[in-house]
Short mmCIF file of C-alpha atoms in Angstrom, two decimals:
data_model
loop_
_atom_site.label_atom_id
_atom_site.label_comp_id
_atom_site.label_asym_id
_atom_site.label_seq_id
_atom_site.Cartn_x
_atom_site.Cartn_y
_atom_site.Cartn_z
CA MET T 1 95.22 137.66 115.48
CA LYS T 2 93.63 139.79 113.84
CA SER T 3 94.83 141.11 110.15
CA THR T 4 95.22 144.72 110.54
CA ILE T 5 95.56 144.88 106.12
CA ALA T 6 91.89 142.58 106.18
CA SER T 7 90.41 145.69 107.73
CA HIS T 8 92.02 148.51 105.92
CA PRO T 9 89.88 150.40 103.41
CA ASP T 10 92.49 149.57 101.10
CA LYS T 11 92.96 146.76 101.37
CA PRO T 12 92.13 145.44 97.31
CA ALA T 13 95.13 148.51 96.28
CA ILE T 14 97.54 147.46 98.91
CA GLU T 15 96.81 143.47 97.69
CA SER T 16 96.43 144.39 94.03
CA GLY T 17 100.63 146.12 95.29
CA LEU T 18 101.69 142.42 97.09
CA ALA T 19 100.65 141.00 94.03
CA ARG T 20 102.99 143.42 91.78
CA ARG T 21 105.98 143.35 94.22
CA VAL T 22 106.32 146.77 95.25
CA ALA T 23 108.65 146.98 97.83
CA LEU T 24 106.96 146.30 101.05
CA ARG T 25 108.26 149.23 102.67
CA LYS T 26 106.91 151.41 99.35
CA LEU T 27 103.75 149.78 100.60
CA ALA T 28 103.66 149.78 104.15
CA ARG T 29 104.84 153.86 103.64
CA ARG T 30 101.92 154.85 101.39
CA PHE T 31 99.15 152.75 103.36
CA GLY T 32 100.33 153.03 106.31
CA VAL T 33 100.73 149.68 108.10
CA SER T 34 103.70 147.37 109.20
CA ILE T 35 105.95 146.17 106.88
CA ASP T 36 105.70 142.69 109.55
CA ALA T 37 101.92 143.04 109.10
CA LEU T 38 102.50 143.47 105.01
CA HIS T 39 105.08 140.73 104.70
CA ARG T 40 102.01 138.39 107.30
CA HIS T 41 99.31 139.31 104.44
CA LYS T 42 101.72 138.20 101.12
CA LYS T 43 102.20 134.76 102.75
CA ARG T 44 98.68 134.02 104.06
CA LEU T 45 97.17 135.68 100.06
CA LEU T 46 100.84 133.50 98.35
CA ARG T 47 98.84 130.38 100.38
CA ASP T 48 95.14 131.08 100.07
CA ALA T 49 94.57 132.65 96.62
CA PRO T 50 98.10 132.22 94.45
CA GLU T 51 96.00 132.73 91.27
CA MET T 52 96.60 136.66 92.35
CA PHE T 53 100.25 136.41 91.28
CA LEU T 54 100.19 134.30 88.62
CA ALA T 55 96.63 136.29 87.12
CA VAL T 56 99.00 139.75 87.84
CA GLN T 57 102.92 137.57 85.86
CA ALA T 58 100.65 136.55 83.37
CA ARG T 59 99.90 140.44 82.73
CA ASP T 60 103.15 141.68 82.45
CA TRP T 61 104.58 138.25 81.29
CA LYS T 62 102.06 138.18 78.72
CA VAL T 63 100.96 135.32 78.39
CA LYS T 64 97.63 133.34 79.73
CA PRO T 65 97.19 132.51 83.51
CA GLU T 66 96.52 128.83 81.47
CA GLU T 67 99.89 129.33 79.93
CA LEU T 68 101.16 129.89 83.01
CA GLU T 69 100.00 127.38 85.59
CA ALA T 70 100.49 124.49 82.63
CA LEU T 71 104.70 125.44 82.16
CA ARG T 72 104.48 125.46 86.00
CA LEU T 73 103.48 122.21 85.94
CA GLU T 74 105.59 120.89 83.56
CA THR T 75 107.80 121.91 85.21
CA SER T 76 107.53 120.90 88.41
CA GLU T 77 106.50 117.35 86.58
CA GLY T 78 109.88 117.06 84.79
CA TRP T 79 111.97 118.28 88.64
CA LEU T 80 109.70 115.16 90.38
CA ALA T 81 110.78 112.95 87.66
CA ASN T 82 114.78 113.69 87.65
CA VAL T 83 114.35 113.12 91.88
CA ARG T 84 112.30 109.82 91.11
CA ALA T 85 115.35 108.66 88.68
CA ASP T 86 118.21 110.11 91.64
CA LEU T 87 116.26 108.14 94.28
CA GLY T 88 116.13 104.90 91.88
CA LYS T 89 119.79 105.18 91.59
CA VAL T 90 120.47 105.76 95.99
CA LEU T 91 118.58 102.94 96.39
CA TYR T 92 119.77 100.74 93.62
CA TYR T 93 123.21 101.62 95.88
CA ARG T 94 121.77 101.00 99.45
CA ASP T 95 120.61 97.44 97.56
CA VAL T 96 124.35 96.53 96.60
CA CYS T 97 125.35 97.55 99.68
CA ILE T 98 122.93 95.23 101.36
CA ALA T 99 123.95 92.42 98.83
CA ASP T 100 127.42 92.66 100.48
CA ASP T 101 126.90 92.32 103.58
CA ASP T 102 127.69 96.36 104.19
CA HIS T 103 125.63 97.77 106.94
CA GLN T 104 127.71 100.35 107.69
CA ALA T 105 127.53 102.01 103.71
CA ALA T 106 123.77 100.40 103.62
CA ALA T 107 122.67 102.80 106.16
CA HIS T 108 124.10 105.29 104.95
CA TRP T 109 122.61 105.30 101.41
CA THR T 110 118.88 104.69 103.32
CA GLY T 111 119.87 107.73 105.26
CA HIS T 112 119.93 109.53 100.83
CA ALA T 113 116.63 107.75 100.24
CA ARG T 114 114.73 109.63 102.91
CA LYS T 115 116.29 113.03 102.33
CA TYR T 116 114.72 112.08 99.03
CA PHE T 117 111.44 110.78 100.46
CA GLU T 118 110.88 113.97 102.37
CA MET T 119 111.53 116.34 98.56
CA ILE T 120 108.77 114.43 97.46
CA GLY T 121 106.53 114.71 100.32
CA HIS T 122 107.21 118.66 100.24
CA ALA T 123 107.00 119.01 96.96
CA ALA T 124 102.97 117.29 96.65
CA GLU T 125 102.20 119.23 99.64
CA GLN T 126 103.11 121.78 97.90
CA LEU T 127 100.59 121.09 94.37
CA LYS T 128 98.55 118.95 96.55
CA ALA T 129 96.20 122.00 94.79
CA HIS T 130 96.31 120.96 91.53
CA SER T 131 95.52 117.83 89.50
CA ILE T 132 98.56 116.05 88.47
CA ASN T 133 98.72 113.30 86.11
CA ILE T 134 100.82 110.66 89.07
CA GLN T 135 101.72 107.62 88.00
CA ASN T 136 102.44 104.71 90.58
CA ASN T 137 105.82 102.89 90.13
CA PHE T 138 105.61 99.45 91.89
CA TYR T 139 109.47 99.21 91.99
CA ASN T 140 109.50 102.90 93.56
CA SER T 141 107.10 102.09 96.29
CA PRO T 142 108.36 100.42 99.72
CA ASP T 143 106.55 97.38 99.73
CA TYR T 144 109.06 96.43 96.74
CA TRP T 145 112.14 97.45 98.53
CA LEU T 146 110.59 94.69 101.52
CA ILE T 147 110.27 92.07 99.41
CA GLN T 148 113.66 92.54 97.77
CA ASN T 149 115.18 92.43 101.59
CA ALA T 150 113.06 89.52 102.27
CA ILE T 151 113.96 87.53 99.18
CA LEU T 152 117.75 88.44 99.92
CA ALA T 153 117.73 87.55 103.03
CA ALA T 154 115.88 84.17 102.58
CA LEU T 155 119.12 84.04 99.52
CA THR T 156 121.94 84.46 102.49
CA ASP T 157 123.12 80.41 102.28
CA HIS T 158 122.86 80.55 98.29
CA PRO T 159 125.20 83.23 97.58
CA ALA T 160 125.32 82.42 92.91
CA ALA T 161 121.26 82.39 93.60
CA ARG T 162 121.24 85.58 95.53
CA ALA T 163 123.51 87.39 92.75
CA ASP T 164 121.25 85.92 90.10
CA VAL T 165 118.16 87.20 91.91
CA LEU T 166 119.66 90.67 92.43
CA ARG T 167 120.71 90.95 89.05
CA ALA T 168 117.11 90.09 87.51
CA LEU T 169 115.47 92.49 90.65
CA GLU T 170 118.18 95.52 88.88
CA GLY T 171 116.46 94.13 85.44
CA VAL T 172 112.60 94.93 86.57
CA GLY T 173 113.59 98.41 88.10
CA SER T 174 115.05 99.22 84.66
CA GLY T 175 111.63 99.18 82.80
CA ALA T 176 113.21 95.38 81.39
CA ALA T 177 110.53 92.51 81.49
CA PRO T 178 110.83 90.26 84.00
CA ALA T 179 111.35 86.40 81.95
CA MET T 180 109.10 84.02 82.81
CA ILE T 181 109.42 81.00 84.95
CA THR T 182 108.20 77.81 83.20
CA VAL T 183 108.05 75.15 85.18
CA SER T 184 107.50 71.19 83.36
CA PRO T 185 105.16 69.15 84.70
CA VAL T 186 107.92 66.53 85.62
CA GLN T 187 108.98 69.16 87.59
CA HIS T 188 106.12 69.94 89.17
CA GLU T 189 105.51 66.47 90.73
CA ALA T 190 109.29 66.83 91.92
CA ALA T 191 108.87 70.05 93.50
CA ALA T 192 104.93 68.39 95.23
#
């Protein structure tokens, strides 16, 4: 569908009004276009040319566009850090339920984790046009949880060992360095 605003002779003035957040009703009356066309064009501009809106906001707020972008990225990274921390707690509770063989509660916590993964995915999609410093944490990766579940499942018949392993895995998740295992030559020969 061809945009009526894209071919409008006053397109720059219309876009400037959209960026300044002038009421669509006023712009429609002034330039003789429909409110729906203005809304669609504004949506397209926000998606394709957000820098125009940032520049207008910066002029209104008396800050440089770079400062405004830095603030947006800082706020976004803080929000993502909070979501990641909450996700870690949800996954911890899920693992406790798995360790207690409470599958219904584990499924409930898994549903919460899925919602957090969706929120992170949506945020990453919105921020993909900007460069962000991302630190990958193996503790938050699906591979870690698959390995942890496999270990806990293998230790089902060994409840004491299972509890010790779960505590050790929690320590790794909270940033503690895992304890180093040393095997003496006698133990090594006995195991072989």
